[in-house]
Coordinates of C-alpha atoms in Angstrom, one line a residue:
M1 CA -68.0 -84.8 4.2
K2 CA -69.8 -84.1 1.0
T3 CA -73.5 -84.8 0.4
T4 CA -75.0 -85.0 -3.1
D5 CA -78.8 -84.5 -3.3
L6 CA -80.5 -86.9 -5.7
S7 CA -83.9 -85.5 -4.6
A8 CA -85.2 -83.2 -2.0
A9 CA -85.5 -86.1 0.5
F10 CA -82.5 -88.3 -0.5
S11 CA -78.8 -87.6 -0.5
V12 CA -75.8 -89.8 -1.0
G13 CA -72.1 -89.6 -0.2
S14 CA -69.0 -91.5 0.6
Q15 CA -68.0 -93.2 3.9
I16 CA -68.7 -91.1 7.0
A17 CA -66.8 -90.8 10.2
L18 CA -68.4 -90.9 13.7
E19 CA -68.2 -87.1 14.0
D20 CA -70.1 -86.7 10.7
V21 CA -73.3 -88.0 12.3
A22 CA -73.7 -84.8 14.4
R23 CA -73.3 -82.7 11.2
L24 CA -75.8 -84.8 9.3
A25 CA -78.3 -84.4 12.2
S26 CA -77.7 -80.6 12.2
L27 CA -78.4 -80.5 8.5
G28 CA -81.8 -82.0 9.1
F29 CA -81.2 -85.7 8.1
S30 CA -83.5 -88.0 10.1
D31 CA -82.1 -91.2 8.7
I32 CA -78.7 -92.6 7.7
V33 CA -78.5 -95.6 5.5
S34 CA -75.2 -97.6 5.4
N35 CA -74.6 -99.4 2.1
R36 CA -71.1 -100.3 3.0
P37 CA -70.5 -103.8 4.5
D38 CA -68.6 -103.9 7.8
G39 CA -65.0 -104.8 7.2
E40 CA -64.8 -103.4 3.8
L41 CA -63.0 -100.4 5.2
V42 CA -60.3 -101.7 7.5
D43 CA -59.8 -98.6 9.7
G44 CA -63.2 -97.0 9.4
P45 CA -66.2 -97.1 11.8
N46 CA -68.4 -100.1 11.8
S47 CA -72.2 -100.1 11.6
R48 CA -72.6 -100.7 15.4
D49 CA -70.5 -97.6 16.3
L50 CA -72.3 -95.5 13.7
A51 CA -75.7 -96.8 14.9
A52 CA -74.8 -95.7 18.5
A53 CA -73.6 -92.3 17.3
S54 CA -76.8 -91.9 15.3
E55 CA -79.0 -92.8 18.3
K56 CA -77.2 -90.3 20.4
H57 CA -78.1 -87.5 17.9
G58 CA -81.7 -88.7 17.3
V59 CA -81.0 -90.1 13.9
R60 CA -82.3 -93.5 12.7
F61 CA -79.6 -95.8 11.4
H62 CA -80.2 -98.5 8.8
Y63 CA -77.6 -101.1 7.8
L64 CA -78.2 -102.3 4.2
P65 CA -74.8 -103.5 3.1
I66 CA -74.2 -103.9 -0.6
S67 CA -71.3 -105.7 -2.2
P68 CA -70.2 -104.0 -5.4
G69 CA -72.6 -105.0 -8.2
D70 CA -75.0 -106.9 -6.0
F71 CA -78.2 -105.1 -5.1
P72 CA -80.5 -107.4 -3.1
E73 CA -84.2 -107.0 -3.7
K74 CA -84.8 -107.0 0.1
H75 CA -82.6 -103.9 0.4
R76 CA -84.6 -102.1 -2.3
I77 CA -87.9 -103.0 -0.4
V78 CA -86.5 -101.8 2.9
L79 CA -85.3 -98.5 1.3
L80 CA -88.8 -98.0 -0.1
E81 CA -90.2 -98.5 3.4
I82 CA -87.8 -95.9 4.8
L83 CA -88.7 -93.5 2.0
D84 CA -92.4 -94.0 2.7
T85 CA -92.2 -93.6 6.4
T86 CA -89.7 -90.7 6.7
D87 CA -91.0 -87.2 6.4
S88 CA -87.5 -85.7 6.5
R89 CA -84.2 -86.2 4.7
I90 CA -82.3 -89.4 4.3
F91 CA -78.5 -89.7 3.8
A92 CA -77.1 -93.0 2.3
Y93 CA -73.4 -93.8 2.0
C94 CA -71.0 -96.4 0.7
R95 CA -67.4 -96.0 -0.5
S96 CA -68.0 -93.4 -3.2
G97 CA -71.8 -93.0 -3.2
L98 CA -72.4 -95.1 -6.3
R99 CA -74.0 -98.1 -4.5
A100 CA -76.2 -95.7 -2.5
A101 CA -77.3 -93.9 -5.7
S102 CA -77.9 -97.3 -7.4
L103 CA -80.1 -98.5 -4.6
W104 CA -82.0 -95.3 -4.7
A105 CA -82.4 -95.6 -8.5
L106 CA -83.9 -99.1 -8.0
A107 CA -86.3 -97.9 -5.3
M108 CA -87.5 -95.1 -7.6
A109 CA -88.1 -97.3 -10.6
Q110 CA -91.7 -98.2 -9.7
H111 CA -92.7 -94.5 -9.9
N112 CA -90.3 -93.0 -12.4
D113 CA -89.1 -93.5 -15.9
P114 CA -85.8 -95.4 -16.0
E115 CA -84.2 -92.9 -18.4
S116 CA -85.0 -90.0 -16.1
I117 CA -83.6 -91.9 -13.1
C118 CA -80.4 -92.6 -15.0
K119 CA -80.1 -88.9 -16.1
T120 CA -80.6 -87.7 -12.5
C121 CA -77.9 -90.0 -11.3
A122 CA -75.6 -89.1 -14.2
S123 CA -76.0 -85.4 -13.6
H124 CA -74.5 -86.0 -10.1
G125 CA -71.6 -88.1 -11.4
F126 CA -73.2 -91.6 -10.8
D127 CA -73.4 -93.9 -13.8
V128 CA -76.3 -96.3 -13.2
N129 CA -76.9 -97.2 -16.9
G130 CA -76.0 -100.8 -16.1
L131 CA -79.2 -101.1 -14.1
K132 CA -81.5 -100.0 -17.0
P133 CA -82.8 -103.5 -17.7
R134 CA -83.7 -104.0 -14.0
L135 CA -85.1 -100.5 -13.8
A136 CA -87.3 -101.2 -16.8
D137 CA -88.5 -104.5 -15.2
L138 CA -89.4 -102.7 -12.0
A139 CA -91.2 -99.9 -13.9
E140 CA -93.7 -102.3 -15.5

C-alpha cells in the first residue's frame, strides 16, 4: 500500500485491503475516507468490512463514494467537516487515488488558489485541471 501526501494532514492512495487498516493506524492516520463505491471492485473489501476493521483499530471510517467524473457537493462538504474536526492525519482512497485527490482539491478551493491546488496534485501525479472552473467558482 502506497500513500501520497497532498498535505501534512491528508494523504491519498489506491484501494486498500482489510490488513492495510492496521498499518494506516500505526502510521498515525485517525480517519479513512473511502471514495470507491461498493461493488466497483468485484473481489475487494466492501465499506462495511473496512468500517469494522477501522473501528477495531480506533480509526474513523467515512464512506463518500464517487463515481468517475461525479463529485457530489455533499461529499465536498462532509470532507471539509472531517478536515475541520480531525487533528490528525486522513487517508482517502479510490481505485488510483485520483478521485480522492480531486475531492480534496474541491475541499481546498475555498481557502487556496485553484492554480496552486492543481500544481500540488500534479506534482504527485494527479491531473485535476478539469476541475479548474469549479475550483474557481468555489474560491470566489
